[in-house]
Coordinates of C-alpha atoms and ligand atoms in Angstrom, one line a residue:
M1 CA 21.2 18.5 1.7
E2 CA 19.4 17.9 -1.6
F3 CA 15.7 17.3 -1.9
H4 CA 12.8 18.0 -4.1
V5 CA 9.6 18.9 -2.5
K6 CA 6.7 21.2 -3.5
N7 CA 6.9 23.8 -0.8
I8 CA 9.2 23.8 2.2
D9 CA 6.9 26.3 3.9
L10 CA 4.2 23.6 4.3
A11 CA 6.5 21.9 6.9
T12 CA 4.8 23.2 10.1
G13 CA 1.5 21.6 9.2
G14 CA 3.1 18.5 8.0
R15 CA 4.7 18.2 11.4
H16 CA 1.4 18.6 13.2
R17 CA -0.1 15.8 11.1
I18 CA 3.0 13.6 11.5
E19 CA 2.5 13.8 15.2
W20 CA -1.0 13.3 15.0
A21 CA -0.5 10.0 13.2
E22 CA 2.2 9.1 15.7
Q23 CA -0.5 8.9 18.5
E24 CA -2.2 6.0 16.6
M25 CA 1.1 4.0 16.1
P26 CA 1.9 2.4 19.4
V27 CA 3.8 -0.5 18.1
L28 CA 6.1 1.6 16.0
R29 CA 6.6 3.9 19.0
G30 CA 7.7 0.9 21.0
I31 CA 10.1 -0.2 18.3
R32 CA 11.5 3.4 18.2
E33 CA 12.2 3.1 22.0
Q34 CA 14.0 0.0 21.5
F35 CA 16.0 1.4 18.5
K36 CA 17.1 4.3 20.6
K37 CA 18.9 1.9 22.8
D38 CA 20.1 -0.6 20.3
R39 CA 20.8 1.4 17.2
P40 CA 20.4 -1.7 15.1
L41 CA 20.6 0.0 11.8
A42 CA 23.7 2.1 12.5
G43 CA 25.7 2.7 9.4
M44 CA 23.1 1.5 7.0
R45 CA 22.0 3.6 4.2
V46 CA 18.3 3.1 3.3
S47 CA 16.6 4.2 0.1
A48 CA 12.8 4.1 0.6
C49 CA 10.3 4.4 -2.2
L50 CA 7.0 4.6 -0.3
H51 CA 3.8 6.7 -0.3
V52 CA 4.8 9.9 1.4
T53 CA 2.3 10.2 4.1
T54 CA 2.3 10.9 7.8
E55 CA 2.7 7.2 8.6
T56 CA 5.6 6.9 6.3
A57 CA 7.2 9.8 8.0
N58 CA 6.9 7.9 11.3
L59 CA 8.5 4.9 9.8
M60 CA 11.4 7.1 8.4
H61 CA 11.8 8.7 11.8
T62 CA 12.1 5.3 13.5
L63 CA 14.7 4.0 11.1
Q64 CA 16.7 7.2 11.6
I65 CA 16.5 6.7 15.4
G66 CA 17.6 3.2 14.8
G67 CA 20.8 4.7 13.2
A68 CA 20.0 4.5 9.4
D69 CA 20.9 7.2 7.0
V70 CA 17.5 7.5 5.2
V71 CA 16.3 9.0 2.0
L72 CA 12.7 8.8 0.7
C73 CA 11.0 9.1 -2.7
A74 CA 7.3 8.5 -3.7
S75 CA 6.0 5.3 -4.8
N76 CA 3.3 6.9 -6.8
P77 CA 3.0 10.3 -8.5
L78 CA -0.2 11.2 -6.9
S79 CA 0.0 9.8 -3.4
T80 CA 2.5 12.4 -1.8
Q81 CA 1.4 14.7 1.0
D82 CA 3.4 17.7 0.2
D83 CA 3.3 19.1 3.8
V84 CA 4.8 15.9 5.1
A85 CA 7.5 15.9 2.5
A86 CA 8.4 19.4 3.6
S87 CA 8.4 18.5 7.3
L88 CA 10.5 15.4 6.7
V89 CA 13.2 17.7 5.0
S90 CA 12.7 20.6 7.6
H91 CA 12.3 19.0 10.9
Y92 CA 13.8 15.5 10.5
E93 CA 16.6 16.3 8.1
I94 CA 15.6 13.5 5.8
P95 CA 16.0 14.2 2.0
V96 CA 12.7 13.6 0.2
Y97 CA 12.1 13.6 -3.6
A98 CA 8.4 13.8 -4.0
V99 CA 5.9 16.3 -5.3
K100 CA 2.1 15.4 -5.5
G101 CA 1.1 15.3 -9.2
E102 CA 4.7 14.8 -10.5
D103 CA 4.9 13.6 -14.2
N104 CA 6.3 10.3 -15.0
S105 CA 9.7 11.6 -15.9
T106 CA 10.0 13.5 -12.6
Y107 CA 8.8 10.4 -10.8
Y108 CA 11.6 8.2 -12.2
A109 CA 14.1 11.1 -11.7
H110 CA 13.1 10.9 -8.1
L111 CA 13.8 7.2 -7.8
K112 CA 17.2 7.7 -9.4
A113 CA 17.9 10.5 -6.8
A114 CA 17.0 8.0 -4.1
L115 CA 19.3 5.5 -5.6
D116 CA 22.2 8.0 -5.7
H117 CA 22.2 7.5 -2.0
H118 CA 23.9 4.2 -2.7
P119 CA 21.5 2.1 -0.5
H120 CA 22.4 -0.9 1.8
I121 CA 18.8 -1.4 2.1
T122 CA 15.9 -0.8 -0.4
M123 CA 12.4 -0.3 1.0
D124 CA 9.9 -0.5 -1.9
D125 CA 6.1 -0.2 -2.3
G126 CA 5.4 -1.7 -5.7
A127 CA 9.1 -2.7 -6.7
D128 CA 9.8 0.2 -8.9
L129 CA 12.9 1.1 -7.0
V130 CA 14.2 -2.5 -7.2
S131 CA 13.4 -2.6 -10.9
V132 CA 15.2 0.7 -11.8
L133 CA 18.2 -0.4 -9.6
H134 CA 18.5 -3.7 -11.5
K135 CA 17.7 -2.4 -14.9
E136 CA 19.6 1.0 -15.0
R137 CA 21.8 1.4 -12.0
S138 CA 23.2 -2.2 -11.6
E139 CA 26.6 -0.8 -10.5
L140 CA 25.1 -0.1 -7.2
L141 CA 24.0 -3.6 -6.6
E142 CA 27.1 -4.6 -4.9
N143 CA 26.4 -2.3 -1.9
V144 CA 22.9 -3.7 -1.3
V145 CA 22.5 -6.0 1.6
G146 CA 18.8 -6.6 1.0
G147 CA 15.5 -5.2 0.6
T148 CA 11.8 -5.1 1.8
E149 CA 8.6 -4.9 -0.2
E150 CA 5.3 -3.5 1.2
T151 CA 2.7 -4.4 -1.3
T152 CA 1.1 -7.4 -3.2
T153 CA 1.9 -6.1 -6.6
G154 CA 5.6 -5.6 -5.7
V155 CA 5.8 -9.1 -4.3
I156 CA 4.4 -10.5 -7.4
R157 CA 7.0 -8.6 -9.5
L158 CA 9.8 -9.7 -7.2
R159 CA 8.8 -13.2 -7.2
A160 CA 8.8 -13.1 -11.1
M161 CA 12.4 -11.6 -10.9
S162 CA 13.5 -14.3 -8.5
K163 CA 12.0 -17.0 -10.8
D164 CA 13.9 -15.6 -13.7
G165 CA 17.2 -15.5 -11.7
A166 CA 17.2 -11.8 -12.1
L167 CA 16.9 -10.7 -8.4
K168 CA 20.4 -9.8 -7.1
F169 CA 19.6 -9.6 -3.4
P170 CA 17.2 -11.0 -0.9
V171 CA 14.0 -9.3 -0.2
I172 CA 11.4 -9.7 2.6
A173 CA 7.9 -9.7 1.6
V174 CA 6.4 -7.6 4.2
N175 CA 2.9 -7.7 2.5
D176 CA 2.8 -11.4 3.2
A177 CA 3.0 -11.0 6.8
M178 CA -0.4 -11.8 8.7
T179 CA -0.2 -8.5 10.5
K180 CA 0.2 -6.7 7.3
H181 CA -2.2 -8.1 4.6
M182 CA -5.1 -9.2 6.9
F183 CA -5.3 -5.7 8.4
D184 CA -3.8 -3.1 6.1
N185 CA -5.0 -4.6 2.9
R186 CA -8.5 -5.5 4.2
Y187 CA -9.4 -2.8 6.8
G188 CA -6.9 -0.2 5.5
T189 CA -7.8 -0.4 2.0
G190 CA -11.5 -0.9 2.8
Q191 CA -12.0 2.2 4.7
S192 CA -9.5 4.5 2.7
T193 CA -10.9 3.6 -0.6
L194 CA -14.4 4.4 0.3
D195 CA -13.0 7.6 2.0
G196 CA -11.3 8.4 -1.3
V197 CA -14.4 7.8 -3.5
I198 CA -16.5 9.8 -1.0
R199 CA -13.9 12.8 -0.7
A200 CA -13.6 13.0 -4.5
T201 CA -17.4 13.0 -5.2
N202 CA -19.3 13.7 -1.9
Y203 CA -21.7 10.9 -3.2
L204 CA -24.0 9.0 -0.9
I205 CA -23.1 5.3 -1.2
A206 CA -26.3 4.1 0.4
G207 CA -28.6 2.7 -2.3
K208 CA -25.9 2.8 -5.1
T209 CA -24.8 -0.4 -6.9
V210 CA -21.1 -0.6 -6.2
V211 CA -19.2 -3.1 -8.4
V212 CA -15.9 -4.2 -6.8
A213 CA -13.4 -6.0 -9.3
G214 CA -11.5 -8.7 -7.4
Y215 CA -12.0 -10.4 -4.1
G216 CA -8.3 -10.5 -2.7
W217 CA -7.7 -9.0 0.7
C218 CA -8.0 -5.5 -0.6
S219 CA -11.2 -5.8 -2.6
K220 CA -12.7 -7.9 0.3
G221 CA -12.3 -4.8 2.4
I222 CA -13.8 -2.5 -0.1
A223 CA -16.8 -4.8 -0.6
M224 CA -17.3 -5.1 3.1
R225 CA -17.2 -1.3 3.7
A226 CA -19.2 -0.3 0.6
S227 CA -21.8 -2.7 1.9
G228 CA -21.7 -1.4 5.3
L229 CA -22.4 2.0 3.9
G230 CA -25.6 0.7 2.3
G231 CA -24.2 0.1 -1.1
N232 CA -25.5 -2.9 -3.1
V233 CA -22.3 -4.7 -3.8
I234 CA -21.6 -6.8 -6.9
V235 CA -18.2 -8.5 -7.0
T236 CA -16.4 -9.7 -10.2
E237 CA -13.7 -12.3 -10.0
I238 CA -11.7 -14.8 -12.2
D239 CA -10.8 -17.2 -9.4
P240 CA -13.6 -19.7 -8.6
L241 CA -12.6 -20.0 -4.9
K242 CA -12.6 -16.4 -4.3
A243 CA -15.8 -15.9 -6.3
L244 CA -17.3 -18.7 -4.1
E245 CA -16.1 -16.9 -1.0
A246 CA -17.8 -13.6 -2.2
V247 CA -21.0 -15.4 -2.9
M248 CA -21.0 -17.0 0.6
D249 CA -20.1 -13.6 2.1
G250 CA -23.5 -12.5 0.7
F251 CA -22.4 -10.6 -2.4
R252 CA -23.7 -11.0 -6.0
V253 CA -21.1 -12.4 -8.3
M254 CA -21.2 -11.9 -12.1
P255 CA -18.9 -11.2 -15.1
M256 CA -17.9 -7.6 -15.4
R257 CA -19.6 -7.5 -18.9
D258 CA -22.9 -7.9 -16.9
A259 CA -22.1 -5.7 -14.0
A260 CA -20.9 -3.0 -16.3
A261 CA -24.5 -2.2 -17.3
I262 CA -25.9 -2.0 -13.8
G263 CA -23.2 -0.5 -11.6
D264 CA -23.1 3.1 -10.3
I265 CA -19.7 2.9 -8.9
F266 CA -16.9 0.7 -10.2
I267 CA -13.8 0.1 -8.0
T268 CA -11.0 -2.1 -9.2
A269 CA -8.4 -3.7 -7.1
T270 CA -7.1 -6.7 -9.0
G271 CA -3.4 -5.9 -9.8
D272 CA -4.1 -6.7 -13.6
I273 CA -4.7 -4.5 -16.6
N274 CA -7.8 -3.4 -18.4
V275 CA -10.2 -4.9 -15.9
L276 CA -12.5 -2.0 -17.0
D277 CA -12.2 -2.0 -20.9
K278 CA -13.8 -0.2 -23.8
H279 CA -16.5 -2.9 -24.0
H280 CA -17.5 -2.1 -20.5
F281 CA -17.6 1.7 -21.0
E282 CA -19.9 1.1 -24.0
V283 CA -22.7 -0.3 -21.8
M284 CA -22.1 1.8 -18.6
K285 CA -24.9 4.0 -17.3
D286 CA -24.9 7.7 -17.6
G287 CA -22.9 9.1 -14.6
A288 CA -21.0 6.0 -13.7
L289 CA -18.2 6.7 -11.5
V290 CA -14.9 4.6 -12.2
A291 CA -12.0 4.4 -9.6
N292 CA -9.0 2.2 -8.9
S293 CA -7.5 1.0 -5.6
G294 CA -4.9 -1.5 -7.2
H295 CA -1.3 -0.4 -7.1
F296 CA -0.8 0.7 -10.7
N297 CA -3.0 2.9 -13.0
V298 CA -3.5 0.1 -15.5
E299 CA -6.6 -1.5 -14.3
I300 CA -8.9 1.0 -16.1
N301 CA -8.2 1.4 -19.7
I302 CA -7.9 5.2 -19.7
P303 CA -6.4 5.6 -23.2
G304 CA -9.4 3.5 -24.5
L305 CA -11.8 5.7 -22.5
A306 CA -10.2 8.7 -23.9
G307 CA -10.3 7.4 -27.4
M308 CA -14.1 6.7 -27.2
A309 CA -15.0 10.1 -25.7
K310 CA -16.1 13.3 -27.5
G311 CA -13.2 15.8 -27.0
A312 CA -11.0 16.1 -23.9
P313 CA -12.4 15.2 -20.5
A314 CA -13.6 18.0 -18.3
R315 CA -12.2 18.3 -14.7
V316 CA -15.5 18.7 -13.0
R317 CA -14.2 18.4 -9.5
E318 CA -10.6 18.1 -8.0
F319 CA -10.3 14.4 -8.5
V320 CA -13.0 13.8 -11.2
E321 CA -12.5 13.9 -14.9
Q322 CA -15.6 13.6 -16.9
Y323 CA -15.6 11.8 -20.2
V324 CA -18.6 12.3 -22.5
M325 CA -19.5 9.4 -24.7
P326 CA -20.8 10.0 -28.4
D327 CA -24.3 9.1 -27.2
G328 CA -24.1 11.7 -24.5
R329 CA -23.4 9.4 -21.5
K330 CA -21.0 10.8 -19.0
I331 CA -18.4 8.5 -17.4
N332 CA -16.4 9.9 -14.4
L333 CA -12.8 8.8 -13.8
L334 CA -11.7 9.3 -10.3
G335 CA -8.2 10.3 -9.3
D336 CA -6.7 9.6 -12.9
G337 CA -7.2 6.0 -12.3
R338 CA -4.5 6.0 -9.6
L339 CA -4.9 4.4 -6.1
I340 CA -8.0 6.5 -5.1
N341 CA -7.3 6.1 -1.4
L342 CA -4.1 8.0 -1.6
A343 CA -5.0 10.3 -4.5
A344 CA -8.2 11.7 -3.0
A345 CA -7.7 10.8 0.5
E346 CA -4.9 10.1 2.9
G347 CA -4.3 6.4 2.5
H348 CA -4.7 3.9 5.2
P349 CA -5.3 5.2 8.7
A350 CA -2.3 5.3 11.1
S351 CA -3.5 2.6 13.3
V352 CA -3.4 -0.1 10.6
M353 CA 0.0 1.2 9.0
D354 CA 1.3 0.9 12.6
M355 CA 1.5 -2.9 12.1
S356 CA 2.5 -2.7 8.5
F357 CA 5.4 -0.4 9.3
A358 CA 6.4 -2.3 12.4
N359 CA 6.9 -5.2 10.0
Q360 CA 9.1 -2.9 7.8
A361 CA 11.2 -1.7 10.6
L362 CA 11.9 -5.2 12.0
S363 CA 12.4 -6.7 8.6
A364 CA 15.1 -4.1 7.9
V365 CA 16.9 -5.2 11.1
Y366 CA 16.3 -8.8 10.3
M367 CA 17.8 -8.3 6.9
V368 CA 20.8 -6.4 8.3
Q369 CA 21.4 -9.2 10.9
N370 CA 20.9 -12.2 8.5
A371 CA 21.8 -11.0 5.1
S372 CA 24.9 -13.2 4.8
T373 CA 22.9 -16.4 5.2
L374 CA 20.0 -15.3 2.8
A375 CA 19.8 -16.2 -0.9
N376 CA 18.7 -13.8 -3.7
T377 CA 15.1 -14.6 -3.4
V378 CA 11.9 -13.4 -1.6
Y379 CA 11.4 -14.2 2.0
S380 CA 8.5 -14.0 4.4
V381 CA 8.6 -12.1 7.6
P382 CA 9.6 -14.5 10.3
D383 CA 6.4 -15.8 12.1
D384 CA 7.7 -14.9 15.6
V385 CA 8.0 -11.2 14.4
D386 CA 4.5 -11.3 13.0
R387 CA 3.0 -12.8 16.2
E388 CA 5.0 -10.3 18.3
I389 CA 3.6 -7.5 16.4
A390 CA 0.0 -8.8 16.8
R391 CA 0.7 -9.3 20.6
I392 CA 2.0 -5.7 21.1
K393 CA -1.0 -4.4 19.1
L394 CA -3.5 -6.2 21.3
A395 CA -1.7 -5.0 24.4
S396 CA -1.8 -1.4 23.2
M397 CA -5.6 -1.7 22.9
G398 CA -5.8 -3.2 26.4
I399 CA -6.9 -6.5 25.2
H400 CA -5.7 -9.6 26.8
I401 CA -6.1 -13.2 25.5
D402 CA -6.0 -16.8 26.9
K403 CA -2.9 -19.1 27.1
L404 CA -3.0 -22.6 26.4
T405 CA -2.9 -24.7 29.6
P406 CA -0.2 -27.3 29.9
E407 CA -3.0 -29.9 29.4
Q408 CA -4.3 -28.3 26.2
E409 CA -0.7 -27.9 24.9
K410 CA -0.2 -31.7 25.6
Y411 CA -3.5 -32.6 23.8
L412 CA -2.6 -30.6 20.7
N413 CA 0.8 -32.3 20.5
S414 CA -0.5 -35.8 20.8
W415 CA -1.9 -38.0 18.1
E416 CA -3.1 -40.8 20.4
E417 CA -6.2 -39.1 21.8
G418 CA -9.4 -39.2 19.9
T419 CA -13.0 -39.2 20.9
Ligands
LIG1 N1 -0.4 2.6 1.6 C1 -1.7 2.8 1.9 N2 -1.9 3.7 2.8 C2 -0.8 4.2 3.1 C3 -0.3 5.1 4.1 N3 -1.2 5.9 4.9 N4 1.0 5.4 4.2 C4 1.9 4.8 3.5 N5 1.5 3.9 2.6 C5 0.2 3.6 2.5

C-alpha cells in the first residue's frame, strides 16, 4: 500500500486518540452499525480531502465499514495530526497522504495521489480536490458519480463552478445542512478557535479587546466564546443584516480601520482576502495578535505584513511569528495565518463533528443511490436526513422532545382558524 505520512511509529498514540474521539460520536457509531449490515458503499472508491484528525479517522473507518475503498489526503497543509495519519495506515489499512507542515507542492502532490485512486465519490473540505480533478485530471471525471463538500468556502467555490457550467458531477453541500453549520460552524469553530489562540499564546482572554472579522455562523461562535471568556468583543462586517444582528447580540460594530487601532487580538473568519491589510497593520497596537479561522490563509495579508516588517519574523513560540515594524511595534501572526483551530489546536471537538460527519456518510450513500437522477450542480442534504441526525443526537444525549398533537397538527395545516 502506498502512503505518505510523517512517521508510522506514531500510530499507537493515534489509535488511542481516534478511539477517544469515537466515544463522543454516537451518531456516527450508529451509522457504522447500520453500514455493517447494509454495506451501502460496497465497490465504491472514495477519495477524501479532509483535515486529518481523530474525527475524520472515525468517518473514514465508517465509510470503510460501509464497503468503500477509501483514500485520504489533507485539506490544509497545517491541519494534519501525524499520529492519526500513521494509525489510519497501520491499523485501518487506509492510504493517507498528509504530513503536518507540508509545503504547497507536497500538498498538491498529495491531492493528486488521492485522485490516482480513480474515485467514484469525492469528499472535499474547501473544494481543492474537485478543482484539481476538473483542471488537471479531467480524464478521471467519467468515473465520478458525485461528491460531497464540507465547508462554506468550498460550497461557494462549487456554486461558482456550477454557475459557469464547469461542474461535471453533482455535489452535496454538507455544510448547508442545519445539523452541520448551526453546530459545527458556530459551537465547533467558536470553541476550537479560542482553544487555538490560547494554546498558541497562553494569553488570558479576559479584559482583552478581541476583534472578530465577520458575523457568519463561524464568526458568531468565535464572538460568543471570546465574550464568554471575558473578552471585550468588536465585530466588523460588510453585510448590514449581519452587522445589525451583531449589534443586537450586544457587540460593538465598527469598520476594521477603527477596530485595528484598539484591538489586542484579531480573528478573521470571513472567507475573503486581505481582511487584515497593510493600512490595518500600520495602526495596530504593539503586541497585537492576528489569527485566522477562515478556510484559506488569504484573510491576513501576510506578504504585506512581511514587506512592512524590519527583517524576517522571529518564531517566538511554536505557532507565533513576530514581525517588528519600523517604529518598533511588534505584530504576532499565529499559525502562519492558517486555520488557527486546526493549526494550533485539534479542530472542532468530536461531539460536534459527529453530526457533520454523519451528514457526510449519509450524503455519500444518497449520492450513490440517487446519482443517476441528479444534475451536475450543488444539492442540499435532504431535509429528512438532517432532522434524523438531530433526532439521533438528542436521543444520544438522553433528551426527549414533544410531538404535535393531532389537534395541533390540524391547526397548523388550516388557514381558516384565526383569533
Ligand atoms: N474541521 C474543523 N474541525 C475538524 C475536525 N476536528 N476534524 C475534521 N475537520 C474539521
